[in-house]
Coordinates of C-alpha atoms in Angstrom, one line a residue:
X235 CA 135.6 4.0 57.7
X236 CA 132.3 4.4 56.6
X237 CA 131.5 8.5 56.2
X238 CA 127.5 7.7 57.1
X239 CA 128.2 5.8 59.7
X240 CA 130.6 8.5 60.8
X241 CA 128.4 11.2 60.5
X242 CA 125.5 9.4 62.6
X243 CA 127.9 8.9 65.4
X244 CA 128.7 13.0 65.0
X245 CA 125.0 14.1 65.6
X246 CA 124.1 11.9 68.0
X247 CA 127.5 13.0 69.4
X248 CA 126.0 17.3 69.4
X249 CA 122.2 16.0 70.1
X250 CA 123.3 14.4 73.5
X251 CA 126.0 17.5 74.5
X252 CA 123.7 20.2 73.3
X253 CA 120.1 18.9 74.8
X254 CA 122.0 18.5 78.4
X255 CA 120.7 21.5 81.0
X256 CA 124.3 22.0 81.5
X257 CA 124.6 23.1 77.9
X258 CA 121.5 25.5 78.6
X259 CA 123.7 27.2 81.4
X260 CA 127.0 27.3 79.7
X261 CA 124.8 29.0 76.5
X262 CA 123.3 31.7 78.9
X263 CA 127.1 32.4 80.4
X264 CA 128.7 32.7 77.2
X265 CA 125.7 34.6 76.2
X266 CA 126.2 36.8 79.2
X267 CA 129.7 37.1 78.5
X268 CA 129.9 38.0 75.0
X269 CA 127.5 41.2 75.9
X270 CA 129.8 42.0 78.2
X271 CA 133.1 42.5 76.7
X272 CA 131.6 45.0 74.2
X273 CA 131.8 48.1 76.5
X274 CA 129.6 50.9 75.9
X275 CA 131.6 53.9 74.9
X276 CA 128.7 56.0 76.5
X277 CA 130.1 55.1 80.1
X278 CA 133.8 56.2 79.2
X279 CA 135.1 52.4 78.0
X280 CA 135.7 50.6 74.9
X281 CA 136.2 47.3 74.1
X282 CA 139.8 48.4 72.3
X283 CA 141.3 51.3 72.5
X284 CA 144.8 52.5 71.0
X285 CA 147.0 55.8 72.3
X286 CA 144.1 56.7 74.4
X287 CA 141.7 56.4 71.4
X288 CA 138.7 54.6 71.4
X289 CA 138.0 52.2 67.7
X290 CA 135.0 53.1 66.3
X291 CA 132.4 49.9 66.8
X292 CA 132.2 48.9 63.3
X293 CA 132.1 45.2 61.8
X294 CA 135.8 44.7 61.3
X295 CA 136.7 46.3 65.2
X296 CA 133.5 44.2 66.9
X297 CA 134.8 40.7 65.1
X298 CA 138.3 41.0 65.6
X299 CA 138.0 42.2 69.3
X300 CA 135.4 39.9 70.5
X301 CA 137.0 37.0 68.7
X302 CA 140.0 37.7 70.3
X303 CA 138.4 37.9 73.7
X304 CA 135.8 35.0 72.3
X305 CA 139.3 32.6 72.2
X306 CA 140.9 32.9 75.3
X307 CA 137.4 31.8 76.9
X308 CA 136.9 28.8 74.3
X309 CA 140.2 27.7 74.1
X310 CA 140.2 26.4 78.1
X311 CA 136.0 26.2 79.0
X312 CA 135.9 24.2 75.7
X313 CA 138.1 21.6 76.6
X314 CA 136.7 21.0 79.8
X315 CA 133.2 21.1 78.6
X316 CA 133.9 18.1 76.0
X317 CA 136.0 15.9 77.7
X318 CA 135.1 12.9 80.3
X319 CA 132.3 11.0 77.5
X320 CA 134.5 8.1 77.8
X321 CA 134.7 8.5 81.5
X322 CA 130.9 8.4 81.6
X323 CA 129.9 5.6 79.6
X324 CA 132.7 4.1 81.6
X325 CA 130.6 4.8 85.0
X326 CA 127.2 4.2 83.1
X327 CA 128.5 0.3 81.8
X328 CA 128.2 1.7 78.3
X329 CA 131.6 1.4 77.7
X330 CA 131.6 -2.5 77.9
X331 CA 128.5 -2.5 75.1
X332 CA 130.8 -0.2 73.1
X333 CA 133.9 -1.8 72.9
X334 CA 132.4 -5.5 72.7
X335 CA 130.4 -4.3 69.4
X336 CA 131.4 -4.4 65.8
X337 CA 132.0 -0.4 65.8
X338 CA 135.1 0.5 64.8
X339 CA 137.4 2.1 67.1
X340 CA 138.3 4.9 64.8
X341 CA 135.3 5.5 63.7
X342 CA 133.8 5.4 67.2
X343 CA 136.8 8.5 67.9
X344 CA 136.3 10.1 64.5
X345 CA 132.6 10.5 65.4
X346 CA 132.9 11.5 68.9
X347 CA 135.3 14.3 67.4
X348 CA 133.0 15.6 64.7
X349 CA 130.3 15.9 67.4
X350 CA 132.4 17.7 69.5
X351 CA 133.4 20.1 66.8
X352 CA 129.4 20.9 66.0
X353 CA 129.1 21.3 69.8
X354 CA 132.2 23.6 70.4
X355 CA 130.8 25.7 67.1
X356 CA 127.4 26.3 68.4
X357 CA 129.0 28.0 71.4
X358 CA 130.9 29.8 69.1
X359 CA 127.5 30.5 67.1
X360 CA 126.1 31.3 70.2
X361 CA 128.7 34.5 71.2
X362 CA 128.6 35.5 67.3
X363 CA 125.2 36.2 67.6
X364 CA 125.3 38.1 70.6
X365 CA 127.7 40.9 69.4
X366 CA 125.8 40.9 66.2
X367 CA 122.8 41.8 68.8
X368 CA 125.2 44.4 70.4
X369 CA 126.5 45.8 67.3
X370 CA 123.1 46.8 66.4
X371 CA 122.3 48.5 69.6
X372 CA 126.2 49.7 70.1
X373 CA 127.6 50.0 66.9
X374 CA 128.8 52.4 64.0
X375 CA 128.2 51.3 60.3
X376 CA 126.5 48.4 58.7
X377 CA 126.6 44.9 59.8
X378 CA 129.0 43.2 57.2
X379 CA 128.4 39.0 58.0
X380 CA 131.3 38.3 55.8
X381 CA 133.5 40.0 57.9
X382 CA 132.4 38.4 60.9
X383 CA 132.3 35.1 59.4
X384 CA 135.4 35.7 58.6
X385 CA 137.1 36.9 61.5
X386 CA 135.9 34.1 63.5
X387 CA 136.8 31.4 61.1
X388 CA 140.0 32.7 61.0
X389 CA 140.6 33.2 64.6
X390 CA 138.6 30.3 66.6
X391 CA 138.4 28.0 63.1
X392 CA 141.8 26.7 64.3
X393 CA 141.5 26.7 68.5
X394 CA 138.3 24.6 67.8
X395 CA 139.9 21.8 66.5
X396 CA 142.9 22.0 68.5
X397 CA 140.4 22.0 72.1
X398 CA 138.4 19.3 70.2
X399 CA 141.4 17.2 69.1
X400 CA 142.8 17.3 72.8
X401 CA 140.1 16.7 74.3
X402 CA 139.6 13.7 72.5
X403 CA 143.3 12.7 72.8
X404 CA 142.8 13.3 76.5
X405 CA 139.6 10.6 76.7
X406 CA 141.5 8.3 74.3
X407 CA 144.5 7.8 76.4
X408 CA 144.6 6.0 79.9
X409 CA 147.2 8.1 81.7
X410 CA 145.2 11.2 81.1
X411 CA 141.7 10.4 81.6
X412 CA 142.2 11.7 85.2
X413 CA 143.0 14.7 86.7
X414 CA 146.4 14.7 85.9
X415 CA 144.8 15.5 82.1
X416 CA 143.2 18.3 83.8
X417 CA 146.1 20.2 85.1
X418 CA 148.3 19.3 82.0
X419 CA 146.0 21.0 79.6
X420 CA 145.8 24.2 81.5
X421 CA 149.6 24.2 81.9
X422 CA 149.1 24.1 77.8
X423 CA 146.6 26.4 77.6
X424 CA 148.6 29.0 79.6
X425 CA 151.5 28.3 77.9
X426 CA 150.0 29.5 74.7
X427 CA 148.8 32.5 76.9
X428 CA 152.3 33.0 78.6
X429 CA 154.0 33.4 74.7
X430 CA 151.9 36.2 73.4
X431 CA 154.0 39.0 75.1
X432 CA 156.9 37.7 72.8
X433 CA 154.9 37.8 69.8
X434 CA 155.0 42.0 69.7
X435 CA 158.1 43.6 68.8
X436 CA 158.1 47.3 68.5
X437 CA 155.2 47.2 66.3
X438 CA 155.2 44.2 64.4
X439 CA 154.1 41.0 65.3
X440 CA 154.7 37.3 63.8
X441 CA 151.9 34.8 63.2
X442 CA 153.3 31.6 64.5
X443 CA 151.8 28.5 63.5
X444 CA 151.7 26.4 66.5
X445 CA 149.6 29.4 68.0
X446 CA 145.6 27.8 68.1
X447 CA 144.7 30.3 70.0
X448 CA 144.3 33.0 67.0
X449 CA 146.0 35.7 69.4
X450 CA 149.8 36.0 67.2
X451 CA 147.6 36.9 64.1
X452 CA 145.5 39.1 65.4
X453 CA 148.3 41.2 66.6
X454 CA 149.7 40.8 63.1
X455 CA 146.7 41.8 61.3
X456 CA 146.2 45.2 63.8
X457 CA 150.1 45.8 63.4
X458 CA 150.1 46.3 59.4
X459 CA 147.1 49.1 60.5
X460 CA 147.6 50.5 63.7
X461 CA 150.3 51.0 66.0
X462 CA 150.0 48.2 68.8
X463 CA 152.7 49.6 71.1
X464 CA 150.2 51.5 72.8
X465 CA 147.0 49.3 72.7
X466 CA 144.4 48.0 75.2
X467 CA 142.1 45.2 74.2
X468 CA 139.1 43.9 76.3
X469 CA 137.8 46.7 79.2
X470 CA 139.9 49.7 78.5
X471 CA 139.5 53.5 79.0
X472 CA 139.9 56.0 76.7
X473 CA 140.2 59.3 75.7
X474 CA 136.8 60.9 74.8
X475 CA 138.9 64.2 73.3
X476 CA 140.9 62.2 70.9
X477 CA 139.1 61.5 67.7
X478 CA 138.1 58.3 67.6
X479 CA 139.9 55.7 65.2
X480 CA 139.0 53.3 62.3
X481 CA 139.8 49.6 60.9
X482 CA 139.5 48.7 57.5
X483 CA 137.0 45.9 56.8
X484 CA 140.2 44.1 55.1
X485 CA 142.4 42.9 57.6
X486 CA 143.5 39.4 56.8
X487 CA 146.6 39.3 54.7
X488 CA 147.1 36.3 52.6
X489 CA 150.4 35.1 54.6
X490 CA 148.0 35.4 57.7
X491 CA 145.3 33.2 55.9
X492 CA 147.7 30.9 54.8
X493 CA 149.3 30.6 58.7
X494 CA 146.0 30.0 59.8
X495 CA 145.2 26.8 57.6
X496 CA 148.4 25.4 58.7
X497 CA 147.6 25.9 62.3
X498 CA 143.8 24.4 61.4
X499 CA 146.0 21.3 60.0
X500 CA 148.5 21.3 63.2
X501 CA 145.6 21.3 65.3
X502 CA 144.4 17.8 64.3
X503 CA 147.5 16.2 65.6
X504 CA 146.1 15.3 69.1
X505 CA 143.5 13.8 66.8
X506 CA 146.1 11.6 64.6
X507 CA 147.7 10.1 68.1
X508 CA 143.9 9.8 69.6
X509 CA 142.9 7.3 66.8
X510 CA 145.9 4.3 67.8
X511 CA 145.6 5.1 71.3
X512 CA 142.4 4.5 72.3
X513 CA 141.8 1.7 74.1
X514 CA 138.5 0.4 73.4
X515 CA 137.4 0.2 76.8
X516 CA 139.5 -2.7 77.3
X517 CA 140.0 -3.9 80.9
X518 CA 143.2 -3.7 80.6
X519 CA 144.1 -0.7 79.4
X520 CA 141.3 1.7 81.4
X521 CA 139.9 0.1 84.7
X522 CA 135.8 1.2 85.6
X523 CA 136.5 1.6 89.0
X524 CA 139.3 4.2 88.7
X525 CA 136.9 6.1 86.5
X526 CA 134.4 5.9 88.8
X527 CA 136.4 6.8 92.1
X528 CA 137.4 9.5 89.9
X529 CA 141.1 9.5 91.1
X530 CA 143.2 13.2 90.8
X531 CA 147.2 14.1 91.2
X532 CA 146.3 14.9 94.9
X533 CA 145.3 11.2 96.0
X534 CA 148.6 11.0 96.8
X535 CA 149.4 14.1 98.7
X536 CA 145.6 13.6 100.6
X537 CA 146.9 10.4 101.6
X538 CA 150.5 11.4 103.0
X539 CA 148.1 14.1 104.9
X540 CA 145.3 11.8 106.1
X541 CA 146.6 12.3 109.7
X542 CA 145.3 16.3 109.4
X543 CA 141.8 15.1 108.4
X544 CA 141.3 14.7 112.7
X545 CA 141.6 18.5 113.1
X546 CA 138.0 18.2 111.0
X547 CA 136.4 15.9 113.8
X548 CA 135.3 19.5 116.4
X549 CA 133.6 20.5 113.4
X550 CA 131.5 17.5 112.9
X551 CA 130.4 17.6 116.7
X552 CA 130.1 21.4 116.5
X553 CA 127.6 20.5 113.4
X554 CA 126.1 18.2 115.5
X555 CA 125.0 20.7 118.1
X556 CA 124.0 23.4 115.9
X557 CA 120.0 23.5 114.2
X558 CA 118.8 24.0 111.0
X559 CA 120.9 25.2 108.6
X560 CA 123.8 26.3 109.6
X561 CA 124.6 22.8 111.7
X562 CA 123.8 20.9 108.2
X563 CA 126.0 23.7 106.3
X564 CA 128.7 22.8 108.9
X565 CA 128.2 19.0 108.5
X566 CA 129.5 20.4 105.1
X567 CA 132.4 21.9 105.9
X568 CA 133.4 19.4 108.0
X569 CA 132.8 16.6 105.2
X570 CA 134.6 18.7 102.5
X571 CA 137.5 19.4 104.8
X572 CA 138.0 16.0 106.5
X573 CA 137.5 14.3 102.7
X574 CA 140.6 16.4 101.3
X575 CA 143.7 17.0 104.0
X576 CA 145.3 19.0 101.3
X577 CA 142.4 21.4 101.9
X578 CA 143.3 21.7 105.7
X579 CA 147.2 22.3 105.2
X580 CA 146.3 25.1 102.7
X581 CA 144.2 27.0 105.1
X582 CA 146.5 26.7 108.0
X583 CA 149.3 28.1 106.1
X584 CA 146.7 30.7 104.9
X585 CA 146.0 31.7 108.2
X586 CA 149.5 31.8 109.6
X587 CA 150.6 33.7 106.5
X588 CA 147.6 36.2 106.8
X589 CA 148.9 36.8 110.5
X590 CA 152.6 37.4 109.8
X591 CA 152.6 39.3 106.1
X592 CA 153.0 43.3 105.7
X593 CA 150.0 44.8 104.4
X594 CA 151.1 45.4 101.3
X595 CA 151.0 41.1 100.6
X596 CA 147.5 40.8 101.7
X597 CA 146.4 41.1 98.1
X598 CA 148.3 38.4 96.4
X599 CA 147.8 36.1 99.1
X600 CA 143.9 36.8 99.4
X601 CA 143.9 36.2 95.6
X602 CA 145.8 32.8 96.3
X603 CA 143.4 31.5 99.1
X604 CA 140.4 32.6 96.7
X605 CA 141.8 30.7 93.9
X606 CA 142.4 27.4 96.3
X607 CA 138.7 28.3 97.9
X608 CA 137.2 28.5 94.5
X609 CA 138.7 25.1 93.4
X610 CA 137.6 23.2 96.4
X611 CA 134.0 24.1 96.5
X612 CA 133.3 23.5 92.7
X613 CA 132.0 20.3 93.2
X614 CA 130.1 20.8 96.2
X615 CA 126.7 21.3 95.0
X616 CA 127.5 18.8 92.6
X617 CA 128.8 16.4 95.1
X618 CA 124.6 14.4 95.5
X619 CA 124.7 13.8 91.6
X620 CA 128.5 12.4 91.6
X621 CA 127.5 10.1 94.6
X622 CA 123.6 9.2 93.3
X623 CA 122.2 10.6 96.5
X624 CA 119.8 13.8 94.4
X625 CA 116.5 11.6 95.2
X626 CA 117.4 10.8 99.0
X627 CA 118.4 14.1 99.6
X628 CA 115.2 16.0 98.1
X629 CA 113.2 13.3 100.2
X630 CA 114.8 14.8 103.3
X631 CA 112.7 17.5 105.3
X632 CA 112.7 20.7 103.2
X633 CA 113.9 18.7 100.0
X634 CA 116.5 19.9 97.1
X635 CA 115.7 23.6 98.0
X636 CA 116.6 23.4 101.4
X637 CA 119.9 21.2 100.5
X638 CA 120.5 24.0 98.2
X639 CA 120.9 26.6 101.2
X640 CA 123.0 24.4 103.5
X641 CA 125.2 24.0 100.2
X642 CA 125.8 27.5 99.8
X643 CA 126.5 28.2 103.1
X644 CA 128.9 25.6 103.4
X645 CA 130.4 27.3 100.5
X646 CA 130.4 30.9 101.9
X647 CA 131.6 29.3 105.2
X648 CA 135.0 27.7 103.6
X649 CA 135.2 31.4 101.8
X650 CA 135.2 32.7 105.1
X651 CA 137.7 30.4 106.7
X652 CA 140.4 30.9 103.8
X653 CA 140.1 34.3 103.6
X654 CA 138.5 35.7 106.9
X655 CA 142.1 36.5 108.8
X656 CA 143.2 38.4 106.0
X657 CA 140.0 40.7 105.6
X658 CA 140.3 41.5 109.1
X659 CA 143.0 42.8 109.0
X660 CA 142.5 44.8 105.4
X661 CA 139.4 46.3 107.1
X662 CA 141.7 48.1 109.8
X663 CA 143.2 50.2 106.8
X664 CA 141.5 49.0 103.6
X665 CA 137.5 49.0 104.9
X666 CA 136.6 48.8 101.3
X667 CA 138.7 46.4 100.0
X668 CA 137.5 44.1 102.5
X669 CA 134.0 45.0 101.8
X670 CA 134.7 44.0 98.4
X671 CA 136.3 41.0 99.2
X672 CA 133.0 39.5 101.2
X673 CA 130.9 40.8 98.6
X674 CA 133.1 38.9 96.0
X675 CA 133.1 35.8 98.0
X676 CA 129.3 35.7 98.7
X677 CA 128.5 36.4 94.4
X678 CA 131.5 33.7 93.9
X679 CA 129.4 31.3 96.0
X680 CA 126.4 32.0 94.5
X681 CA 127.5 31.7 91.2
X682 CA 129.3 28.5 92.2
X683 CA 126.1 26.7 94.2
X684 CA 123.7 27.7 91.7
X685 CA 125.7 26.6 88.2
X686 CA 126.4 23.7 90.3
X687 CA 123.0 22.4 90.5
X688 CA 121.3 23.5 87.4
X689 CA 124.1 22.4 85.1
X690 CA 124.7 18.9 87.3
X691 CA 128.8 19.7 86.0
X692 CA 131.5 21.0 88.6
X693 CA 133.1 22.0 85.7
X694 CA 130.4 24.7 84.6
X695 CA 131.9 26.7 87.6
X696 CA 135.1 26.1 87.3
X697 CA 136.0 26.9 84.0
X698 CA 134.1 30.3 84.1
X699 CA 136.3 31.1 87.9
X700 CA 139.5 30.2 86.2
X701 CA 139.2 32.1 82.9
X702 CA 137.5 35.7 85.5
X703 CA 140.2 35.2 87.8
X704 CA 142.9 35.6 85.1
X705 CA 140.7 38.0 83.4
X706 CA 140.8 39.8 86.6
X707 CA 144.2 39.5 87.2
X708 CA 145.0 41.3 84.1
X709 CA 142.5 44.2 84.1
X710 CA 143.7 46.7 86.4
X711 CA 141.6 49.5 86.3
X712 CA 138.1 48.3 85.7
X713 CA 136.3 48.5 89.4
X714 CA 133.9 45.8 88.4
X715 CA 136.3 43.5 87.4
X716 CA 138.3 43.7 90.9
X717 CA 135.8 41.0 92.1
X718 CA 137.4 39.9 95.3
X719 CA 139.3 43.2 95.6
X720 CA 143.3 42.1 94.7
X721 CA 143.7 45.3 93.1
X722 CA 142.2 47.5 95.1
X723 CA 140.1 49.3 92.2
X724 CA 136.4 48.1 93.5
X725 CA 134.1 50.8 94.5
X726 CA 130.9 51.1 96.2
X727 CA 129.0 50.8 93.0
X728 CA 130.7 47.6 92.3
X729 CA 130.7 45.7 95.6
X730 CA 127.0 46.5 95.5
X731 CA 126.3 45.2 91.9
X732 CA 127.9 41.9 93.1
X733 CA 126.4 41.4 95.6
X734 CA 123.0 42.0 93.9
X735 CA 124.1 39.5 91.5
X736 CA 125.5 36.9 93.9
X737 CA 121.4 37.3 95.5
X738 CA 120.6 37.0 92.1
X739 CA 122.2 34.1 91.2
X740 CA 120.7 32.7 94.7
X741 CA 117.7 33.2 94.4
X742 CA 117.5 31.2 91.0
X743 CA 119.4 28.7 92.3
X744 CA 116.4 28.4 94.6
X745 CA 113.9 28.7 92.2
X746 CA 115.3 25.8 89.9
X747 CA 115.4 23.7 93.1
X748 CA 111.7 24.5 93.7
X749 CA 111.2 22.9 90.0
X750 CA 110.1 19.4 90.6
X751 CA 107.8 19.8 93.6
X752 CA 105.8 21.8 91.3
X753 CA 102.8 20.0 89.7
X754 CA 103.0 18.7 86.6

């Protein structure tokens, strides 16, 4: 293989990913997200705390922590930001220009990795620079790059290539360009999420090889300092009467280094089976038209169900007899629903379950419905780009803007129709629990329509709801991160500041959609 030719194909491979507006949007979230995780100890939480004591912010305690929390976000949103090039110049014909060309196919996959690499790393450049923001308005000491450059090589070095390798693997390989790809990898990723717990013992911890994630040697390195039976990473409380603790700058043992280079070398083995398997675009290996009617796992099940897609026919007339917006938002529903039977079943069991469980299961099962809810509607306001209808539906009365507000009411409308049963019946003894779950709903929606459209990517959405809701699953006493209200933490406060974000988010949404009918 020729390493110019190579190396052309990798930063063409960054320009294309990096210049997209979807790149813009993921850059602000992970921007927004990497401020976030550094608490400020000034309103009683830390970003890690051990026996009740807060670590003191320096540049050893900011890398280590917001790697760690930097790799668990990375490690699934990175996968599905890279993957589905092959699917695209699939759709786009390119595929057919590719593959009959003198490229080489291992070159051609080589490249595409490289360029993925650069693209993953600027995201990861991207949250570095943020806490090096916070630490200067947050932190305690000097700002020590090494340490950070460090810490993140050390942690994310490793998970980058793995996400990379697979995702690559994943676009290589016929049986997993679909769906079914999708759901694999996540069972991966929270597989290597699912181990960590055996990791610890007492207070020692093993770095294991096959872990990309980084997560078995940060324990490792914390355990030869600290005691981590007692220790709370992320959102945590604290203490302010215990004296706060501090990490030496040195953390990284040379059996941790050396662990970590073997899990940067392990992690280029989806890579290794990438480069036979490719196929080259060959017609008989990968068929355009499964790409484009973008087949998933549930065909099958939607299609055993098809007979349930009649209970969606009331809401089409009922569309047809209400005006404005709320009949088109309906239309919607009704489209959304009647296009995916598997939709229908879920909320009928939802409702029936919601009618007949105690109290005390409302929670898990509204958490359930919103995780279902959330997965539906990600490609809703992407639905117009997928099916090349954007210019006939901005040449509509009202344009893009106005098919941005049917969109996310259609949106808050399924939220409503998964979850609705059960928030009744939590407002009879939980008022603000429900209240929080409406608030949650409405910000969710927001969040959902308005990535939706600016990034043009369902998957912008989706990747940011599946890594909050497990966030939010496993941060207990944090009011602001009980979005929907599952544990029953959320306050006042915090169902207000969500639903001024959700109006937020909105009312951007609508200004983007304004855009174009501006003059140039």
């Amino acid at each position: 293989m020729n390493a110019g030719l190579v190396r052309t194909l990798a930063l063409l491979e960054a320009r294309v990913r990096l210049r997209r507006t979807s790149t813009l949007v993921t850059m602000l979230a992970v921007v927004a997200l990497s401020w976030l995780i550094v608490s400020d100890p000034a309103g009683g939480q830390t970003l890690m705390a051990i026996g009740g004591a807060r670590v003191r912010y320096t540049s050893a305690m900011l890398a280590v922590g917001s790697a760690a929390q930097a790799t668990l976000l990375f490690a699934l949103a990175g996968f599905y930001l890279l993957r589905g090039r092959m699917a695209e110049d699939l759709r786009s014909g390119m595929g057919g220009v590719i593959g009959a060309s003198a490229l080489g196919g291992r070159a051609f996959v080589l490249g595409r990795w490289c360029g993925g690499v650069l693209y993953l790393l600027a995201l990861i450049g991207a949250s570095m620079a943020t806490v090096l923001a916070c630490h200067l308005v947050r932190g305690e000491g000097l700002i020590e790059p090494g340490v950070y450059l460090s810490t993140y090589l050390l942690v994310l070095g490793p998970m980058a290539l793995f996400t990379v390798s697979c995702a690559v693997l994943w676009d290589s390989w016929a049986p997993l360009m679909g769906k079914r790809g999708d759901i694999l990898y996540f069972v991966v990723w929270a597989g290597q999420m699912g181990m960590l717990p055996a990791l610890v013992n007492g207070a020692t911890a093993t770095t294991v090889p096959f872990d990309f994630s980084g997560m078995s040697a940060v324990i490792a390195a914390l355990s030869a300092q600290v005691d981590i039976t007692n220790m709370s990473l992320g959102i945590a409380d604290f203490d302010p009467k215990l004296a706060p603790l501090t990490l030496p700058a040195a953390l990284w043992r040379t059996d941790i280094v050396g662990v970590r280079a073997l899990s940067a070398l392990l992690a280029c083995l989806p890579l290794w089976l990438a480069l036979p398997l490719f196929h080259r675009f060959s017609p008989d290996r990968v068929k355009p038209a499964r790409s484009l009617a973008r087949r998933s796992p549930l065909a099958l099940l939607n299609g055993w169900l098809r007979p349930l897609a009649r209970l969606a026919q009331p809401l089409f007339r009922l569309a047809a007899r209400l005006p404005g917006i709320p009949g088109q938002a309906m239309a919607d529903v009704a489209l959304t629903l009647g296009t995916a039977p598997t939709a229908i079943a879920l909320l009928l069991v939802a409702q029936v379950l919601a009618l007949v469980l105690p109290a005390a299961m409302l929670a898990p099962l509204v958490l359930a419905c919103v995780a279902c809810w959330g997965v539906l509607v990600s490609d809703l306001a992407t639905r117009d780009g997928d099916a090349g209808c954007t210019v006939l539906g901005a040449a509509v009365p009202g344009g893009a803007a106005r098919r941005y507000w049917r969109q996310l009411g259609a949106t808050c409308m399924l939220g409503l129709m998964f979850t609705g049963v059960a928030a009744l019946r939590l407002a009879g003894f939980e008022p603000l629990r429900a209240l929080a779950l409406l608030s949650g709903l409405f910000a969710l929606a927001a969040f959902a329509t308005m990535l939706g459209r600016t990034s043009g990517s369902a998957r912008t959405f989706l990747v940011l709801f599946l890594f909050g809701l497990y966030m939010g699953v496993q941060i207990h006493n944090v009011p602001m991160a009980d979005v929907v209200g599952f544990h029953g933490t959320a306050t006042l406060t915090s169902i207000l500041a969500w639903s001024a974000m959700g109006a937020l988010a909105a009312c951007a949404g609508h200004l983007w959609n304004r855009r174009p009918a501006q003059p140039a």
